[in-house]
Coordinates of C-alpha atoms in Angstrom, one line a residue:
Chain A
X1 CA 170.8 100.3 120.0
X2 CA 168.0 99.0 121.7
X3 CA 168.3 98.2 125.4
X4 CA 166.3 96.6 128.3
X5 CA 165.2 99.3 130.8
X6 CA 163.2 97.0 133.2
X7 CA 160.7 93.6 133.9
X8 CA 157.9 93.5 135.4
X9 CA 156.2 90.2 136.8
X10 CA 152.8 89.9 137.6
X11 CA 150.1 87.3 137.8
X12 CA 147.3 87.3 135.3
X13 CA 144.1 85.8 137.0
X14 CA 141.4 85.7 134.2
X15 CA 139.0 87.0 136.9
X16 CA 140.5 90.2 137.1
X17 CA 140.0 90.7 133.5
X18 CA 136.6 90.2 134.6
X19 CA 136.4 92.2 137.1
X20 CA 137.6 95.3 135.2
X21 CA 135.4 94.3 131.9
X22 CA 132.5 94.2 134.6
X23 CA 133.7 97.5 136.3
X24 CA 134.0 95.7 139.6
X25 CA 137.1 97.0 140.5
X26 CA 136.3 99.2 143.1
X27 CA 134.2 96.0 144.8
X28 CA 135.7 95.3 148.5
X29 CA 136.5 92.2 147.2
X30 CA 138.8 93.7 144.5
X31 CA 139.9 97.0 146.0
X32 CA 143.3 95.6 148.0
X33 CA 144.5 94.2 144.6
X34 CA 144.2 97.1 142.6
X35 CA 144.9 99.4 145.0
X36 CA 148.2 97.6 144.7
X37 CA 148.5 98.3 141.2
X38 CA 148.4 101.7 141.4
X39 CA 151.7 102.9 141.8
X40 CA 153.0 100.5 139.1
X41 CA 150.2 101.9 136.7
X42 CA 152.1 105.5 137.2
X43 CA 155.8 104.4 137.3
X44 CA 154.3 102.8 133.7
X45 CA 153.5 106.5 132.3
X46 CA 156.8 107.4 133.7
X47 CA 158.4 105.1 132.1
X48 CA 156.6 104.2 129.0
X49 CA 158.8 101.7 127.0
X50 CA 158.5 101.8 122.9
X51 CA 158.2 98.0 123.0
X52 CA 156.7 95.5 125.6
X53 CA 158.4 92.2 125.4
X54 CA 155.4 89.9 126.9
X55 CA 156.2 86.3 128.6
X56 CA 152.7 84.7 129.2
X57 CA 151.3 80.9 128.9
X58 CA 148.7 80.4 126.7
X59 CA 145.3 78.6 128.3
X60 CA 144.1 75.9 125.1
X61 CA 144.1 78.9 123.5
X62 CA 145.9 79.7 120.1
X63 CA 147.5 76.0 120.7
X64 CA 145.0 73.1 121.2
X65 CA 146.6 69.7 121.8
X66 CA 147.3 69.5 118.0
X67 CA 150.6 71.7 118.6
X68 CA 152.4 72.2 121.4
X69 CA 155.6 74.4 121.5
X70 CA 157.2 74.8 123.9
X71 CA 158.5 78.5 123.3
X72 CA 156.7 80.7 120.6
X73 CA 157.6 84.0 119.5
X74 CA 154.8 86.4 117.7
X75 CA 156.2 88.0 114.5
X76 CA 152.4 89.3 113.5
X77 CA 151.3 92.6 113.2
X78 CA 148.8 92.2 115.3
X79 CA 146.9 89.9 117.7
X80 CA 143.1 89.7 117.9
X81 CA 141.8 88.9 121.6
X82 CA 140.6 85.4 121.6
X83 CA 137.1 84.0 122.6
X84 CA 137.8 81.7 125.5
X85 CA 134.2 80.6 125.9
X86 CA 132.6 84.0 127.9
X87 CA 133.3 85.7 124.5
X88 CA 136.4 87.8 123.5
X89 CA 137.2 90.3 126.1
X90 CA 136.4 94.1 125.1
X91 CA 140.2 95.0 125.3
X92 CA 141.9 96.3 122.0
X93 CA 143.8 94.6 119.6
X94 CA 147.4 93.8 120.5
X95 CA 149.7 95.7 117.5
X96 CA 153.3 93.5 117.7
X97 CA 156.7 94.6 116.3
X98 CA 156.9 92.2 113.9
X99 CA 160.9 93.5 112.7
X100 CA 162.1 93.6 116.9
X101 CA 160.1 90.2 116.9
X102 CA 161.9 88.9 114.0
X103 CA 165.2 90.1 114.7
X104 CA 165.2 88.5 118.1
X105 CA 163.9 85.3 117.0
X106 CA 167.2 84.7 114.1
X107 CA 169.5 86.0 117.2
X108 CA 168.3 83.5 120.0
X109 CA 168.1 80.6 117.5
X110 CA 171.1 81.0 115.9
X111 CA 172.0 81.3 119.8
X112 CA 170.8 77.5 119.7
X113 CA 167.1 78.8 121.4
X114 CA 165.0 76.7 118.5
X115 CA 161.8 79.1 118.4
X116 CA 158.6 78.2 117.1
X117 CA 157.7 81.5 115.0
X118 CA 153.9 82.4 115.1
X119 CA 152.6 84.6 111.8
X120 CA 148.6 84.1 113.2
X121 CA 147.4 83.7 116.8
X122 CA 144.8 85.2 118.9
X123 CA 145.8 86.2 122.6
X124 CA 144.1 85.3 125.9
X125 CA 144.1 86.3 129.4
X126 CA 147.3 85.4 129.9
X127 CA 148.5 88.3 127.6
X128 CA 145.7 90.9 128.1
X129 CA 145.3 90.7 131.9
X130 CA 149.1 92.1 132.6
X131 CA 148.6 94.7 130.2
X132 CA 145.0 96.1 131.7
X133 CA 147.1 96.0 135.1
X134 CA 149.6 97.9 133.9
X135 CA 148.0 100.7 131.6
X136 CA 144.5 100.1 132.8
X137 CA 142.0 99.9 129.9
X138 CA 142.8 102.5 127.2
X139 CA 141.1 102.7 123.4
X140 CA 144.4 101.8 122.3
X141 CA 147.3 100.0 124.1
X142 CA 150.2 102.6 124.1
X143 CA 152.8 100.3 122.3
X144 CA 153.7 97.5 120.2
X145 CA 153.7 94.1 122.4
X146 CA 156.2 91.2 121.3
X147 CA 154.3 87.8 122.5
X148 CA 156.5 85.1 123.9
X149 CA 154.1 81.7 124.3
X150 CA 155.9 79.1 127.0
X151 CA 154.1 76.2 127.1
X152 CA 153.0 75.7 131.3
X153 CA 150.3 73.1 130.0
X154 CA 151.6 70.1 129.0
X155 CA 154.0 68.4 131.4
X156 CA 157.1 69.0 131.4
X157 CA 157.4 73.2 130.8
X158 CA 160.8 74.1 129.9
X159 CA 162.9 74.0 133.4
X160 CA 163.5 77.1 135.1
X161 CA 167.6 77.2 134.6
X162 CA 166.3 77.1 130.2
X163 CA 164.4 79.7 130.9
X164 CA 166.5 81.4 132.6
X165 CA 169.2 81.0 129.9
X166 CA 166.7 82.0 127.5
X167 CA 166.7 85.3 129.1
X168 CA 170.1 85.8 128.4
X169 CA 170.1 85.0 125.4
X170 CA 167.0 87.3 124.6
X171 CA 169.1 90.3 126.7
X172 CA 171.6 89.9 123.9
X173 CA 169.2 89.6 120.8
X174 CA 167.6 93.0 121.8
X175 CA 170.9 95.0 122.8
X176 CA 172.1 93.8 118.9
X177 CA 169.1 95.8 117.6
X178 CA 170.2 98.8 115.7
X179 CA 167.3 100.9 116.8
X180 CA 167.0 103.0 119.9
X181 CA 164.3 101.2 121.6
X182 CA 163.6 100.9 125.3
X183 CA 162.2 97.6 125.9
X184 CA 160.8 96.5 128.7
X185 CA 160.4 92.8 129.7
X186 CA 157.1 92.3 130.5
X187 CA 156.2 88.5 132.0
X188 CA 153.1 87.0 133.6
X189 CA 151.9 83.3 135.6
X190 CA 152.1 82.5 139.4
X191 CA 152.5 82.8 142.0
X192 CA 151.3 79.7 143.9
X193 CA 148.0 78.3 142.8
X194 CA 146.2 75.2 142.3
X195 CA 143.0 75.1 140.1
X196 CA 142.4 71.9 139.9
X197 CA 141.4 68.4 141.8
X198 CA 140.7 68.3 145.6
X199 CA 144.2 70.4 146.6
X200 CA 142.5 73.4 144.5
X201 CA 142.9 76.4 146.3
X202 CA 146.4 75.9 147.7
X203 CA 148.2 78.6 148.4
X204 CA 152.0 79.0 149.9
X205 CA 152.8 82.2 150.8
X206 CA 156.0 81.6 152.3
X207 CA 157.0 79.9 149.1
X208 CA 156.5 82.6 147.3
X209 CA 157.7 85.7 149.3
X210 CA 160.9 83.8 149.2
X211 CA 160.6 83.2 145.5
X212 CA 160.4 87.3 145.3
X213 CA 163.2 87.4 147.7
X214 CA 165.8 85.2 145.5
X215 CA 163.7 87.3 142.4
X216 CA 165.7 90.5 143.3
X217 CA 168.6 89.4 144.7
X218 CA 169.9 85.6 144.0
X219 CA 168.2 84.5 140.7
X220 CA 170.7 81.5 140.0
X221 CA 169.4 80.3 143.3
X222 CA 165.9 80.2 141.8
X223 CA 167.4 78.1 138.0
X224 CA 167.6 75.5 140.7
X225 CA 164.0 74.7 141.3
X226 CA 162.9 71.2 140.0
X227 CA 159.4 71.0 138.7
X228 CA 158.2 68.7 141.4
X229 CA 159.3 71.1 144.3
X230 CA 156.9 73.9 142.4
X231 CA 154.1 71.4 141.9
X232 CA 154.6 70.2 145.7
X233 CA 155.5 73.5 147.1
X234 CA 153.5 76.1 145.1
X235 CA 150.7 74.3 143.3
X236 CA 150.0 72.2 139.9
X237 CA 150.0 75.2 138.1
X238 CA 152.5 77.4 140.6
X239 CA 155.2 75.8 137.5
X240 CA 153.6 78.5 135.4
X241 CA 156.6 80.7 137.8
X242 CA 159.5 79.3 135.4
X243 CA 158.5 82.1 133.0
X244 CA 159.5 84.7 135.6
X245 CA 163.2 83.2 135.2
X246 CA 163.2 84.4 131.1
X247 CA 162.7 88.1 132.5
X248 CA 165.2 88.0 135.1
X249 CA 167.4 86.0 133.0
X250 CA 167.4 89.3 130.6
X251 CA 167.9 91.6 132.9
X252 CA 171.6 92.6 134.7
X253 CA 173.0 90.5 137.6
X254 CA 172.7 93.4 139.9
X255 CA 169.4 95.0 139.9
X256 CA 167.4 97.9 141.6
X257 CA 163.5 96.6 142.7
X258 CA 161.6 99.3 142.3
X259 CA 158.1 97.9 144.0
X260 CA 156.6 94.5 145.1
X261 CA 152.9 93.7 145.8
X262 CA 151.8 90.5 147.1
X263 CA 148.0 89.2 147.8
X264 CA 145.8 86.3 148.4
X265 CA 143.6 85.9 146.8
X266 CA 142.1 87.0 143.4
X267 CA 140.2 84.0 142.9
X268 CA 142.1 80.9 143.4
X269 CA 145.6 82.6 143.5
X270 CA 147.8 84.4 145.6
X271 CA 148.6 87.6 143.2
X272 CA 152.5 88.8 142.9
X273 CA 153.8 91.8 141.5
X274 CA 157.7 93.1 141.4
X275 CA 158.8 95.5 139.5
X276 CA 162.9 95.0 139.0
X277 CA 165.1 97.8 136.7
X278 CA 168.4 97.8 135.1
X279 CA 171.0 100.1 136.8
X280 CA 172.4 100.7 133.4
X281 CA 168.8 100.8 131.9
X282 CA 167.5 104.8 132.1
Chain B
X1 CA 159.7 52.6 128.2
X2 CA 156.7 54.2 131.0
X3 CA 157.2 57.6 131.8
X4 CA 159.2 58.9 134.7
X5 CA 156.4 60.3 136.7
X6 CA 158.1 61.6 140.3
X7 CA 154.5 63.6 140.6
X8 CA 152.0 61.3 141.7
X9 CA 152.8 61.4 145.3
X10 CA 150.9 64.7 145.1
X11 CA 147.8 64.6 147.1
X12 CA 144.8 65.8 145.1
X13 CA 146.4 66.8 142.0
X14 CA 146.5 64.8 138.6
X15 CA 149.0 66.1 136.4
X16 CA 148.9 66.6 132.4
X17 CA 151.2 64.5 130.7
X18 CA 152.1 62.5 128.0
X19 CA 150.0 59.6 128.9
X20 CA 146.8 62.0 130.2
X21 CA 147.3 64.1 127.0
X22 CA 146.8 60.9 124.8
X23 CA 144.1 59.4 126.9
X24 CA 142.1 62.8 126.5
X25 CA 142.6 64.2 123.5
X26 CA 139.6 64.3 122.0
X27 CA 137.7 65.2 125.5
X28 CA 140.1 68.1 125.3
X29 CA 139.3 68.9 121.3
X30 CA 135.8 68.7 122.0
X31 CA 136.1 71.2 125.1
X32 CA 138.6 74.0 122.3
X33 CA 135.2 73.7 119.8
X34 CA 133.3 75.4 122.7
X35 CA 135.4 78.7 122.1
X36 CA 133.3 79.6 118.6
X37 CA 129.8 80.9 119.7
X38 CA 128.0 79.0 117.3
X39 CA 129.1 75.3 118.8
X40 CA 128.3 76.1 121.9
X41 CA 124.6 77.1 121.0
X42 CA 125.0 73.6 119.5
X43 CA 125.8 71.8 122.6
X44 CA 123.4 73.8 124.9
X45 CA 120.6 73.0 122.6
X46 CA 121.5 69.3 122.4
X47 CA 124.5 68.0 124.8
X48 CA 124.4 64.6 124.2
X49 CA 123.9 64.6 120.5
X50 CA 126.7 67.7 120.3
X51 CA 129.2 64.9 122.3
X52 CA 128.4 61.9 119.9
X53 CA 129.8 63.9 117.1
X54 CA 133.4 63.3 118.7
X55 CA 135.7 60.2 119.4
X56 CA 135.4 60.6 122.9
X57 CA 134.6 57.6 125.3
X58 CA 131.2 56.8 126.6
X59 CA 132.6 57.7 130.3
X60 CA 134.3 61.0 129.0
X61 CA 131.1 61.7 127.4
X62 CA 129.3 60.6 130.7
X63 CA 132.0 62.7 132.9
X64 CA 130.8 65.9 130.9
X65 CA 127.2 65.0 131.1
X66 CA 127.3 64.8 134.7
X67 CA 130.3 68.3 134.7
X68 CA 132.3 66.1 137.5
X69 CA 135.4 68.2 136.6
X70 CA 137.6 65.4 138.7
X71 CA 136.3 62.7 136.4
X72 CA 136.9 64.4 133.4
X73 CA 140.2 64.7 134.2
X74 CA 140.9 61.3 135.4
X75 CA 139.9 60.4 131.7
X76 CA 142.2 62.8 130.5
X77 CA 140.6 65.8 130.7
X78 CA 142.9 69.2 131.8
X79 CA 142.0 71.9 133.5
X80 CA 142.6 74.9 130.6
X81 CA 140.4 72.7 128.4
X82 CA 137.8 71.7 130.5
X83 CA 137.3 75.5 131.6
X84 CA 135.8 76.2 128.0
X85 CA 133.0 73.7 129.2
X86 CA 132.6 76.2 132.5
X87 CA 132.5 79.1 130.8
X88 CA 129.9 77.9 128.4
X89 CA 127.8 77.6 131.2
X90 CA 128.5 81.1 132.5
X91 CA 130.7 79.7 135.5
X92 CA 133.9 81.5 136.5
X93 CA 137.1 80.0 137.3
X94 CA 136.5 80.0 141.0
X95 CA 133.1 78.2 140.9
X96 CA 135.1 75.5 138.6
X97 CA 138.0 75.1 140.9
X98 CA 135.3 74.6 143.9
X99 CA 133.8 72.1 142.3
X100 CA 136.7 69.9 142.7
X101 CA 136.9 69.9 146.1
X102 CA 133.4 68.9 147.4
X103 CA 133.0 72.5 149.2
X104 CA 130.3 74.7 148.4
X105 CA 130.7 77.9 146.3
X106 CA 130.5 80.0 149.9
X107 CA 133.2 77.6 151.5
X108 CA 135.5 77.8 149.1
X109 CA 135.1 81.2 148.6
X110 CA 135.9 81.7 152.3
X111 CA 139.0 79.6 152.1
X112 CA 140.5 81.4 149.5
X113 CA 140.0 84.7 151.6
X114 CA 141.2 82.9 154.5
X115 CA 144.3 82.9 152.6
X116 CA 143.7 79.7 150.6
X117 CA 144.5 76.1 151.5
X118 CA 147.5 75.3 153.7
X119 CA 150.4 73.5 152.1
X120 CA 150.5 72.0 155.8
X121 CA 149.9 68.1 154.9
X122 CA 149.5 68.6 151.9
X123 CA 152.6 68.0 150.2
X124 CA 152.9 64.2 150.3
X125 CA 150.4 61.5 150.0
X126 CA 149.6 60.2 153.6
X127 CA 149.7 63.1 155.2
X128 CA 146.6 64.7 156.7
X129 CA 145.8 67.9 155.3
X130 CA 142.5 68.4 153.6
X131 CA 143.5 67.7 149.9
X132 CA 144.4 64.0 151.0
X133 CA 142.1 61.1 149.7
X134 CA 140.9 59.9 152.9
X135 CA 139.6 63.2 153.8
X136 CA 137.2 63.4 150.5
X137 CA 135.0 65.0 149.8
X138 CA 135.9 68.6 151.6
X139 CA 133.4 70.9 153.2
X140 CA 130.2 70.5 155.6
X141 CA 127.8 67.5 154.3
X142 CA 124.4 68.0 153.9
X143 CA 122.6 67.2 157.0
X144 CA 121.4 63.6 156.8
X145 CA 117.8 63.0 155.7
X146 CA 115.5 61.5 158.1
X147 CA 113.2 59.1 157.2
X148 CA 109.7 60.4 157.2

């Protein structure tokens, strides 16, 4: 049977994908942020899952304004990293799972989660940063990664409680797969961070520490977040945090957090990291 | 009916919805043709001529002409989108979110390592934080010019 072992949550600035394609990492600018990677980069070879479950947004990438879903599973093969105007990042091709990934997308939608099923998309930063922060940058990523596309773009996302829901559901799709797997949930966006227009640049830390807080210990506290409190509180694109709901939403009520890292900034974003595990989850 | 829009009481902040996706769509479309190598060669060598070959609106068209990120969004433009047009011209993220606020590359810079910009003010229109209309556009001016 597969099972969930953990989720991670991080943020997936595009200029950190930059920075380690430019080998700027150990820049002062960049240093703290790594740095604060580095303990999650070993608990990672510790705990190296067979399957990476990825939540991440997509940036008018694979989906222009000509489709929109709002959640998108990736049953392909395999994922080519996409050109997003500086040229395709030198980071290798993401291999998927494409039998976990189709198993779990007949569970959740027969669970009344109606997935849009992707056969061909190529992946951004939102996919490939988390992974380079997590095994750095390898020839070869060391498993099979299961994309899950929430739209963050177009208003309205999905609220936080459907995400969260989704989680559960997604918790019960994997445990039903026959195969030992250890899976671990994988998800991406925030924290606060505005990009755009004259409020560019806002950051609320005290927003988010207590989003990390409720995170670990009072999720369903967290479902309750309207979309106008994360604009107002946390940014225009701080939404993108209802995506950390569909990891927590997978993973048991009771939870051990095994390591947080917050910063500001990495560009124009205040950078969070947790690390949460399953107790039943070894 | 008119969408339910709770949002603009936001200072500074234009949010992509329905109406914004419909009003830029083909701003936006142009902006995704920038991601193959080739187009944007195309619209280096010739902007203008590269921009008549889509729908857009003369003032989208001027708005990208002129890369006023704020205007393009007010004619429907989104940030995601309009990034392809930044990275075409080598900008990063953080030189494209400046923009929008009037500061210079070096002032902005320093906010964000400041530890960004405050929410303090800046949640409601008609407060007076630094996002809010009256207090545009952000960062020192350059020093008036005397007349000779």
């Amino acid at each position: 049977m597969a099972r969930i072992t953990a989720s991670v949550y991080t943020s997936h600035v595009p200029a950190i994908g930059a920075a380690m394609d430019l080998h700027k990492t150990a820049e002062p600018y960049w240093q703290p942020l790594f740095k604060g990677y580095e303990f999650s980069r070993q608990w990672m070879r510790e705990h190296k899952p067979d399957v990476v479950f990825l939540v991440y947004n997509d940036h008018a990438t694979a989906f222009s304004l000509d489709m929109i879903p709002t959640f998108a599973i990736g049953t392909a093969a395999q994922y080519q990293p996409a050109d997003e105007g500086w040229g395709p990042r030198p980071v290798p091709v993401v291999k998927g799972h494409p039998e976990l990934a189709a198993h779990i997308a007949q569970s959740v939608i027969l669970d009344e989660f109606d997935l849009t099923v992707v056969n061909r998309m190529e992946v951004d930063h939102g996919l490939t940063v988390p992974l380079n922060l997590l095994f750095g940058s390898p020839g070869e990523w060391p498993c099979p990664v299961i994309p899950l596309a929430v739209n963050v773009v177009l208003y309205p996302p999905p609220t936080g409680n459907r995400c969260f829901q989704f989680g559960r559901a997604l918790r019960k799709a994997i445990r039903s797969y026959p195969e030992d797997l250890r899976v671990l949930v994988l998800g991406t966006g925030g924290m606060s961070h505005q990009i755009s227009g004259p409020r560019a640049g806002l950051i609320n830390s005290k927003f988010d520490k207590a989003f990390l807080d409720n995170l670990s210990r009072d999720p369903k506290k967290l479902t309750r977040i309207t979309h106008l409190e994360y604009m107002r509180e946390a940014g225009a694109e701080g939404i993108e945090l209802v995506m950390w709901l569909i990891m927590r939403g997978a993973l048991d009520d009771k939870v051990d957090e095994v390591y947080r890292f917050y910063t500001v900034p990495a560009s124009n974003t205040a950078v969070g990291h947790i690390i949460l595990a399953n107790r039943s989850g070894k | 009916m008119a969408l339910d829009k709770p949002y603009l009481d936001v200072p500074g902040t234009i949010i992509f919805d329905a109406d914004q996706s419909r009003k830029g769509y083909w701003l936006n479309q142009f902006c995704m043709s920038l991601m193959k190598p080739a187009n944007r060669e195309r619209f280096k060598a010739d902007e203008r001529a590269y921009l008549d070959e889509w729908a857009m609106t003369e003032e989208q068209k001027q708005a990208v002409l002129a890369r006023d990120l704020n205007w393009c969004m007010r004619t429907g433009g989104n940030i995601y989108f309009l990034a392809k047009i930044g990275a075409t011209d080598a900008k990063s993220f953080q030189q494209m979110a400046g923009s929008m606020t009037g500061m210079s590359e070096d002032e902005y810079r320093a906010m964000m390592l400041g530890g960004g910009r405050s929410i303090e003010g800046n949640r409601y229109l008609g407060e007076d934080g630094d996002a809010q209309p009256h207090r545009q556009p952000q960062g020192a001016r350059p020093a008036p010019r005397n007349k000779a």
